[in-house]
Coordinates of N, CA, C and O in Angstrom, one line a residue:
X1 N 0.8 -1.2 0.0 CA 0.0 0.0 0.0 C 0.9 1.3 0.1 O 1.8 1.2 0.7
X2 N 0.6 2.1 -0.8 CA 1.2 3.4 -0.9 C 0.9 4.3 0.4 O -0.2 4.3 0.9
X3 N 2.0 4.7 1.1 CA 1.8 5.4 2.3 C 1.4 6.9 2.1 O 1.9 7.5 1.1
X4 N 0.3 7.2 2.8 CA -0.3 8.6 2.5 C 0.7 9.7 3.1 O 1.6 9.3 3.8
X5 N 0.5 11.0 2.5 CA 1.4 12.0 2.9 C 0.8 12.6 4.3 O 1.3 13.8 4.5
X6 N -0.1 12.0 4.9 CA -0.4 12.4 6.3 C 0.5 12.2 7.3 O 1.4 11.1 7.2
X7 N 0.6 12.9 8.3 CA 1.5 12.8 9.5 C 1.1 11.6 10.4 O -0.2 11.1 10.3
X8 N 2.0 11.1 11.0 CA 1.6 10.0 12.0 C 0.6 10.6 13.0 O -0.3 9.9 13.5
X9 N 0.7 11.7 13.4 CA -0.2 12.3 14.5 C -1.5 12.5 13.9 O -2.5 12.0 14.6
X10 N -1.7 12.8 12.7 CA -3.1 12.9 12.1 C -3.7 11.5 11.8 O -4.8 11.3 12.0
X11 N -2.9 10.5 11.5 CA -3.3 9.0 11.3 C -3.7 8.5 12.6 O -4.7 7.8 12.8
X12 N -3.0 8.8 13.8 CA -3.4 8.3 15.0 C -4.5 8.9 15.4 O -5.4 8.3 16.1
X13 N -4.8 10.2 15.2 CA -6.0 10.8 15.6 C -7.3 10.3 14.9 O -8.3 10.1 15.5
X14 N -7.1 10.0 13.7 CA -8.2 9.5 12.9 C -8.4 8.1 13.4 O -9.6 7.7 13.4
X15 N -7.5 7.3 13.6 CA -7.6 5.8 14.2 C -8.4 5.9 15.6 O -9.3 5.0 15.9
X16 N -8.1 7.0 16.3 CA -8.7 7.1 17.7 C -10.2 7.4 17.6 O -11.0 7.0 18.4
X17 N -10.5 8.0 16.5 CA -11.9 8.3 16.3 C -12.7 7.0 15.9 O -13.9 6.8 16.3
X18 N -12.0 6.1 15.1 CA -12.7 4.8 14.8 C -12.6 4.0 15.9 O -13.6 3.1 16.2
X19 N -11.5 3.6 16.5 CA -11.3 2.5 17.4 C -11.1 2.9 18.8 O -11.1 2.1 19.8
X20 N -10.9 4.2 19.2 CA -10.7 4.6 20.6 C -9.2 4.5 20.9 O -8.4 4.3 20.1
X21 N -9.0 4.3 22.2 CA -7.7 4.2 22.7 C -7.0 2.9 22.5 O -5.8 2.8 22.7
X22 N -7.8 1.9 22.2 CA -7.2 0.5 21.9 C -6.3 0.4 20.6 O -5.6 -0.5 20.4
X23 N -6.3 1.6 20.0 CA -5.4 1.6 18.7 C -4.0 2.3 19.0 O -3.1 2.2 18.1
X24 N -3.8 2.7 20.2 CA -2.5 3.4 20.7 C -1.4 2.4 20.6 O -0.2 2.9 20.4
X25 N -1.6 1.2 20.6 CA -0.3 0.1 20.5 C 0.2 0.3 19.2 O 1.3 0.0 19.0
X26 N -0.7 0.7 18.1 CA 0.1 0.8 16.8 C 0.9 2.1 16.7 O 1.8 2.1 16.0
X27 N 0.7 3.1 17.5 CA 1.4 4.3 17.6 C 2.7 3.9 18.2 O 3.9 4.1 17.7
X28 N 2.8 3.0 19.3 CA 4.1 2.4 19.9 C 4.8 1.6 19.0 O 5.9 1.8 18.7
X29 N 3.9 0.8 18.0 CA 4.8 -0.1 17.2 C 5.3 0.8 16.1 O 6.5 0.3 15.5
X30 N 4.7 1.8 15.6 CA 5.2 2.6 14.6 C 6.5 3.4 15.1 O 7.6 3.3 14.5
X31 N 6.5 3.8 16.4 CA 7.6 4.5 16.9 C 8.9 3.5 17.1 O 9.9 3.8 16.8
X32 N 8.6 2.3 17.5 CA 9.5 1.1 17.7 C 10.0 0.8 16.3 O 11.3 0.6 16.2
X33 N 9.3 0.8 15.2 CA 9.9 0.7 13.9 C 10.8 1.5 13.5 O 11.8 1.5 12.8
X34 N 10.3 2.9 13.7 CA 11.1 4.1 13.3 C 12.5 4.1 14.1 O 13.6 4.2 13.4
X35 N 12.6 3.8 15.5 CA 13.6 3.7 16.2 C 14.6 2.6 15.8 O 15.8 2.8 15.8
X36 N 14.0 1.4 15.6 CA 14.9 0.3 15.0 C 15.6 0.6 13.7 O 16.8 0.2 13.7
X37 N 14.9 1.3 12.8 CA 15.6 1.6 11.7 C 16.6 2.6 11.7 O 17.6 2.5 11.1
X38 N 16.5 3.5 12.8 CA 17.5 4.6 12.9 C 18.7 4.0 13.8 O 19.7 4.5 13.5
X39 N 18.3 3.1 14.7 CA 19.4 2.5 15.5 C 20.2 1.4 14.9 O 21.4 1.2 15.2
X40 N 19.6 0.7 13.9 CA 20.2 -0.5 13.5 C 21.6 -0.3 12.8 O 22.6 -1.0 13.2
X41 N 21.8 0.8 12.0 CA 23.2 1.1 11.5 C 24.2 1.5 12.7 O 25.5 1.0 12.6
X42 N 23.8 2.1 13.6 CA 24.6 2.4 14.8 C 25.1 1.1 15.5 O 26.2 0.8 15.8
X43 N 24.1 0.3 15.7 CA 24.4 -1.1 16.5 C 25.4 -1.8 15.4 O 26.4 -2.5 16.1
X44 N 25.2 -1.9 14.3 CA 26.2 -2.6 13.3 C 27.6 -1.9 13.3 O 28.6 -2.5 13.4
X45 N 27.7 -0.7 13.5 CA 29.0 0.1 13.5 C 29.8 -0.2 14.8 O 30.9 -0.5 14.8
X46 N 29.0 -0.3 16.0 CA 29.6 -0.5 17.2 C 30.0 -2.0 17.2 O 30.9 -2.4 17.6
X47 N 29.2 -3.0 16.6 CA 29.6 -4.4 16.5 C 30.9 -4.6 15.7 O 31.8 -5.3 16.2
X48 N 31.0 -3.8 14.7 CA 32.1 -3.9 13.9 C 33.4 -3.4 14.6 O 34.4 -4.0 14.6
X49 N 33.3 -2.3 15.4 CA 34.3 -1.8 16.0 C 34.7 -2.7 17.1 O 36.0 -3.0 17.5
X50 N 33.9 -3.4 17.8 CA 34.1 -4.4 18.8 C 35.0 -5.5 18.3 O 35.9 -6.2 18.8
X51 N 34.4 -6.0 17.3 CA 35.0 -7.3 16.5 C 36.3 -7.0 15.9 O 37.2 -7.8 16.0
X52 N 36.5 -5.9 15.3 CA 37.7 -5.6 14.6 C 39.0 -5.0 15.5 O 39.9 -4.9 15.1
X53 N 38.6 -4.8 16.8 CA 39.7 -4.4 17.7 C 40.7 -5.6 17.8 O 40.3 -6.6 18.3
X54 N 42.0 -5.3 17.4 CA 43.0 -6.3 17.5 C 42.5 -7.6 17.0 O 43.0 -8.7 17.5
X55 N 41.9 -7.7 15.9 CA 41.6 -8.8 15.2 C 42.1 -8.9 13.9 O 42.8 -8.0 13.4
X56 N 42.2 -10.2 13.3 CA 42.9 -10.4 11.8 C 42.0 -9.4 11.0 O 40.8 -9.0 11.1
X57 N 42.6 -9.2 9.7 CA 42.2 -8.3 8.8 C 40.8 -9.0 8.2 O 39.9 -8.3 7.7
X58 N 40.9 -10.1 8.0 CA 39.6 -11.0 7.4 C 38.3 -10.9 8.3 O 37.3 -10.5 7.6
X59 N 38.5 -11.0 9.5 CA 37.4 -10.8 10.4 C 37.0 -9.3 10.3 O 35.8 -9.0 10.3
X60 N 37.9 -8.4 10.3 CA 37.6 -6.8 10.1 C 36.9 -6.6 8.7 O 36.1 -5.8 8.9
X61 N 37.4 -7.2 7.8 CA 36.8 -7.0 6.5 C 35.3 -7.6 6.5 O 34.4 -6.8 6.0
X62 N 35.1 -8.7 6.9 CA 33.7 -9.4 6.9 C 32.9 -8.3 7.8 O 31.6 -8.2 7.4
X63 N 33.3 -8.0 8.7 CA 32.5 -7.0 9.8 C 32.1 -5.8 9.1 O 31.0 -5.4 9.2
X64 N 33.1 -5.2 8.2 CA 32.7 -3.9 7.5 C 31.8 -4.3 6.5 O 30.8 -3.3 6.4
X65 N 31.8 -5.4 5.9 CA 30.7 -5.8 5.0 C 29.4 -5.9 5.5 O 28.5 -5.4 4.9
X66 N 29.5 -6.5 6.6 CA 27.9 -6.7 7.3 C 27.5 -5.3 7.8 O 26.3 -5.0 7.6
X67 N 28.5 -4.5 8.2 CA 28.0 -3.0 8.6 C 27.4 -2.3 7.4 O 26.4 -1.6 7.6
X68 N 28.2 -2.4 6.3 CA 27.7 -1.6 5.2 C 26.3 -2.2 4.6 O 25.5 -1.4 4.3
X69 N 26.2 -3.5 4.7 CA 24.9 -4.2 4.3 C 23.8 -3.7 5.1 O 22.6 -3.3 4.7
X70 N 24.0 -3.7 6.4 CA 23.0 -3.2 7.5 C 22.5 -1.7 7.1 O 21.4 -1.3 7.3
X71 N 23.6 -0.8 6.9 CA 23.5 0.5 6.6 C 22.5 0.6 5.4 O 21.6 1.4 5.4
X72 N 22.9 0.0 4.3 CA 22.2 -0.1 3.1 C 20.7 -0.5 3.2 O 19.8 0.2 2.7
X73 N 20.5 -1.5 4.1 CA 19.1 -2.1 4.4 C 18.4 -0.9 5.1 O 17.3 -0.6 4.7
X74 N 19.0 -0.3 6.0 CA 18.3 0.8 6.8 C 17.9 1.9 5.9 O 16.8 2.4 6.0
X75 N 18.7 2.3 5.0 CA 18.5 3.5 4.0 C 17.3 3.0 3.1 O 16.4 3.9 2.8
X76 N 17.2 1.7 2.8 CA 16.2 1.3 1.9 C 14.8 1.3 2.7 O 13.8 1.7 2.0
X77 N 14.9 0.9 3.8 CA 13.7 0.9 4.7 C 13.3 2.4 5.0 O 12.0 2.6 5.0
X78 N 14.1 3.3 5.2 CA 13.6 4.6 5.5 C 12.9 5.2 4.4 O 12.1 6.2 4.5
X79 N 13.3 4.9 3.1 CA 12.6 5.4 1.9 C 11.1 5.0 1.9 O 10.3 5.7 1.3
X80 N 10.7 3.8 2.6 CA 9.4 3.2 2.3 C 8.5 3.6 3.4 O 7.4 3.2 3.5
X81 N 9.0 4.3 4.4 CA 8.2 4.6 5.7 C 7.5 3.7 6.3 O 6.2 3.7 6.4
X82 N 8.0 2.5 6.7 CA 7.2 1.4 7.5 C 6.7 1.8 8.5 O 5.6 1.1 8.9
X83 N 7.2 2.7 9.2 CA 6.5 3.3 10.5 C 5.1 3.9 10.3 O 4.3 3.7 11.1
X84 N 4.9 4.6 9.1 CA 3.6 5.2 8.8 C 2.8 4.1 8.2 O 1.6 4.1 8.4
X85 N 3.4 3.0 7.6 CA 2.5 1.9 7.0 C 1.7 1.2 8.2 O 0.6 0.7 7.9
X86 N 2.4 1.1 9.4 CA 1.7 0.4 10.5 C 0.3 1.0 10.8 O -0.6 0.4 11.0
X87 N 0.2 2.3 10.7 CA -0.9 3.0 11.0 C -1.9 3.3 9.7 O -3.1 3.0 9.7
X88 N -1.2 3.3 8.5 CA -1.9 3.6 7.4 C -2.7 2.5 6.9 O -3.8 2.5 6.4
X89 N -2.0 1.3 7.0 CA -2.8 0.0 6.5 C -4.2 -0.2 7.5 O -5.2 -0.7 6.9
X90 N -4.1 0.0 8.7 CA -5.3 -0.1 9.7 C -6.3 1.0 9.2 O -7.4 0.7 9.1
X91 N -5.9 2.2 9.1 CA -6.7 3.2 8.7 C -7.4 3.0 7.3 O -8.4 3.4 7.3
X92 N -6.8 2.5 6.4 CA -7.3 2.3 5.1 C -8.5 1.2 5.4 O -9.5 1.3 4.4
X93 N -8.7 0.4 6.1 CA -9.6 -0.6 6.3 C -10.9 0.2 6.9 O -12.2 -0.2 6.5
X94 N -10.8 1.4 7.5 CA -11.8 2.2 7.9 C -12.4 3.1 6.8 O -13.4 3.5 6.7
X95 N -11.3 3.7 6.1 CA -11.6 4.8 5.1 C -11.9 4.3 3.9 O -12.4 5.0 3.0
X96 N -11.7 3.0 3.5 CA -11.9 2.4 2.2 C -13.5 2.2 1.9 O -14.3 1.9 3.0
X97 N -13.9 2.4 0.9 CA -15.4 2.1 0.6 C -15.7 0.5 0.7 O -14.8 -0.3 0.2
X98 N -16.8 0.3 1.3 CA -17.1 -1.1 1.3 C -18.3 -1.3 0.7 O -19.5 -0.8 1.1
X99 N -18.4 -2.2 -0.5 CA -19.6 -2.4 -1.3 C -20.8 -3.1 -0.5 O -21.8 -2.9 -0.8
X100 N -20.3 -3.9 0.6 CA -21.3 -4.6 1.2 C -22.2 -3.7 2.1 O -23.3 -4.1 2.6
X101 N -21.9 -2.4 2.4 CA -22.7 -1.5 3.2 C -23.6 -0.5 2.3 O -24.2 0.2 2.8
X102 N -23.4 -0.6 1.1 CA -24.3 0.1 0.0 C -25.6 -0.5 0.0 O -25.7 -1.8 0.0
X103 N -26.6 0.4 0.1 CA -28.0 -0.1 0.0 C -28.7 0.3 -1.3 O -28.8 1.6 -1.5
X104 N -29.0 -0.5 -2.1 CA -29.8 -0.1 -3.3 C -31.1 0.4 -3.1 O -31.8 0.0 -2.3
X105 N -31.4 1.5 -3.8 CA -32.8 2.0 -3.6 C -33.3 2.3 -4.9 O -32.8 2.7 -5.8
X106 N -34.7 1.9 -4.9 CA -35.4 2.1 -6.2 C -36.2 3.4 -6.2 O -36.7 3.9 -5.1
X107 N -35.9 4.2 -7.3 CA -36.6 5.6 -7.4 C -37.4 5.4 -8.7 O -36.9 5.1 -9.7
X108 N -38.7 6.2 -8.5 CA -39.5 6.1 -9.5 C -39.0 7.1 -10.6 O -38.2 8.1 -10.2
X109 N -39.3 6.9 -11.8 CA -38.8 7.8 -12.9 C -39.2 9.1 -12.8 O -38.4 10.1 -13.0
X110 N -40.3 9.5 -12.2 CA -40.8 10.8 -12.0 C -40.1 11.5 -10.8 O -40.0 12.7 -10.8
X111 N -39.3 10.7 -9.9 CA -38.6 11.3 -8.9 C -37.0 11.3 -9.1 O -36.3 11.9 -8.4
X112 N -36.8 10.8 -10.3 CA -35.2 10.8 -10.6 C -34.5 12.1 -10.6 O -33.5 12.3 -10.0
X113 N -35.2 13.2 -11.2 CA -34.6 14.5 -11.2 C -34.4 15.1 -9.7 O -33.3 15.7 -9.6
X114 N -35.4 15.0 -9.0 CA -35.2 15.5 -7.5 C -34.2 14.7 -6.8 O -33.5 15.4 -6.1
X115 N -34.2 13.4 -6.9 CA -33.1 12.7 -6.2 C -31.8 12.9 -6.7 O -30.9 13.0 -6.0
X116 N -31.7 13.1 -8.0 CA -30.3 13.6 -8.6 C -29.9 14.9 -8.1 O -28.6 14.9 -7.8
X117 N -30.8 15.7 -8.0 CA -30.4 17.2 -7.5 C -30.1 17.0 -6.1 O -29.1 17.7 -5.5
X118 N -30.7 16.2 -5.1 CA -30.4 16.0 -3.8 C -29.1 15.4 -3.6 O -28.3 16.0 -2.8
X119 N -28.9 14.3 -4.4 CA -27.2 13.7 -4.2 C -26.2 14.5 -4.9 O -25.3 14.7 -4.2
X120 N -26.6 15.4 -5.8 CA -25.6 16.3 -6.3 C -25.3 17.5 -5.3 O -24.1 17.9 -5.4
X121 N -26.2 17.7 -4.5 CA -26.1 19.0 -3.5 C -25.3 18.5 -2.6 O -24.4 19.1 -1.8
X122 N -25.3 17.1 -2.2 CA -24.6 16.6 -1.1 C -23.1 16.2 -1.5 O -22.3 15.8 -0.8
X123 N -23.0 16.1 -2.8 CA -21.5 15.8 -3.4 C -21.3 14.3 -3.6 O -20.2 13.9 -4.0
X124 N -22.4 13.6 -3.6 CA -22.3 12.1 -3.8 C -23.3 11.6 -4.6 O -24.7 11.8 -4.4
X125 N -23.1 11.1 -5.8 CA -24.1 10.5 -6.6 C -23.9 9.0 -6.8 O -22.8 8.6 -7.0
X126 N -24.9 8.2 -6.4 CA -24.8 6.9 -6.5 C -24.7 6.3 -8.0 O -25.0 6.9 -9.0

């Protein structure tokens, strides 16, 4: 799903309108995802520094490759905004049109013009 350009705060507020406070765990999960993506390269760099201290050149080289791979993975994830997707995917279930909730209504031919004007004034035409 494409992540909307809405802020996390706006999406959390909209979810609270639909679900109440029981949706706040999603905000915590979004923050944890954001923090994990930001902290992962730092953890990899610290691990490389610890492993390569007074170690052989091969071990240091492998550690550097691992650190660069983790950094590239982090940059790739930051572009996709997975912390926003945690909220956006759930919000989409509420905001998407649901064809099972539409109720067909029969309108007499004589009343079609009046009904059309009514729906056009409301901004929705069935």
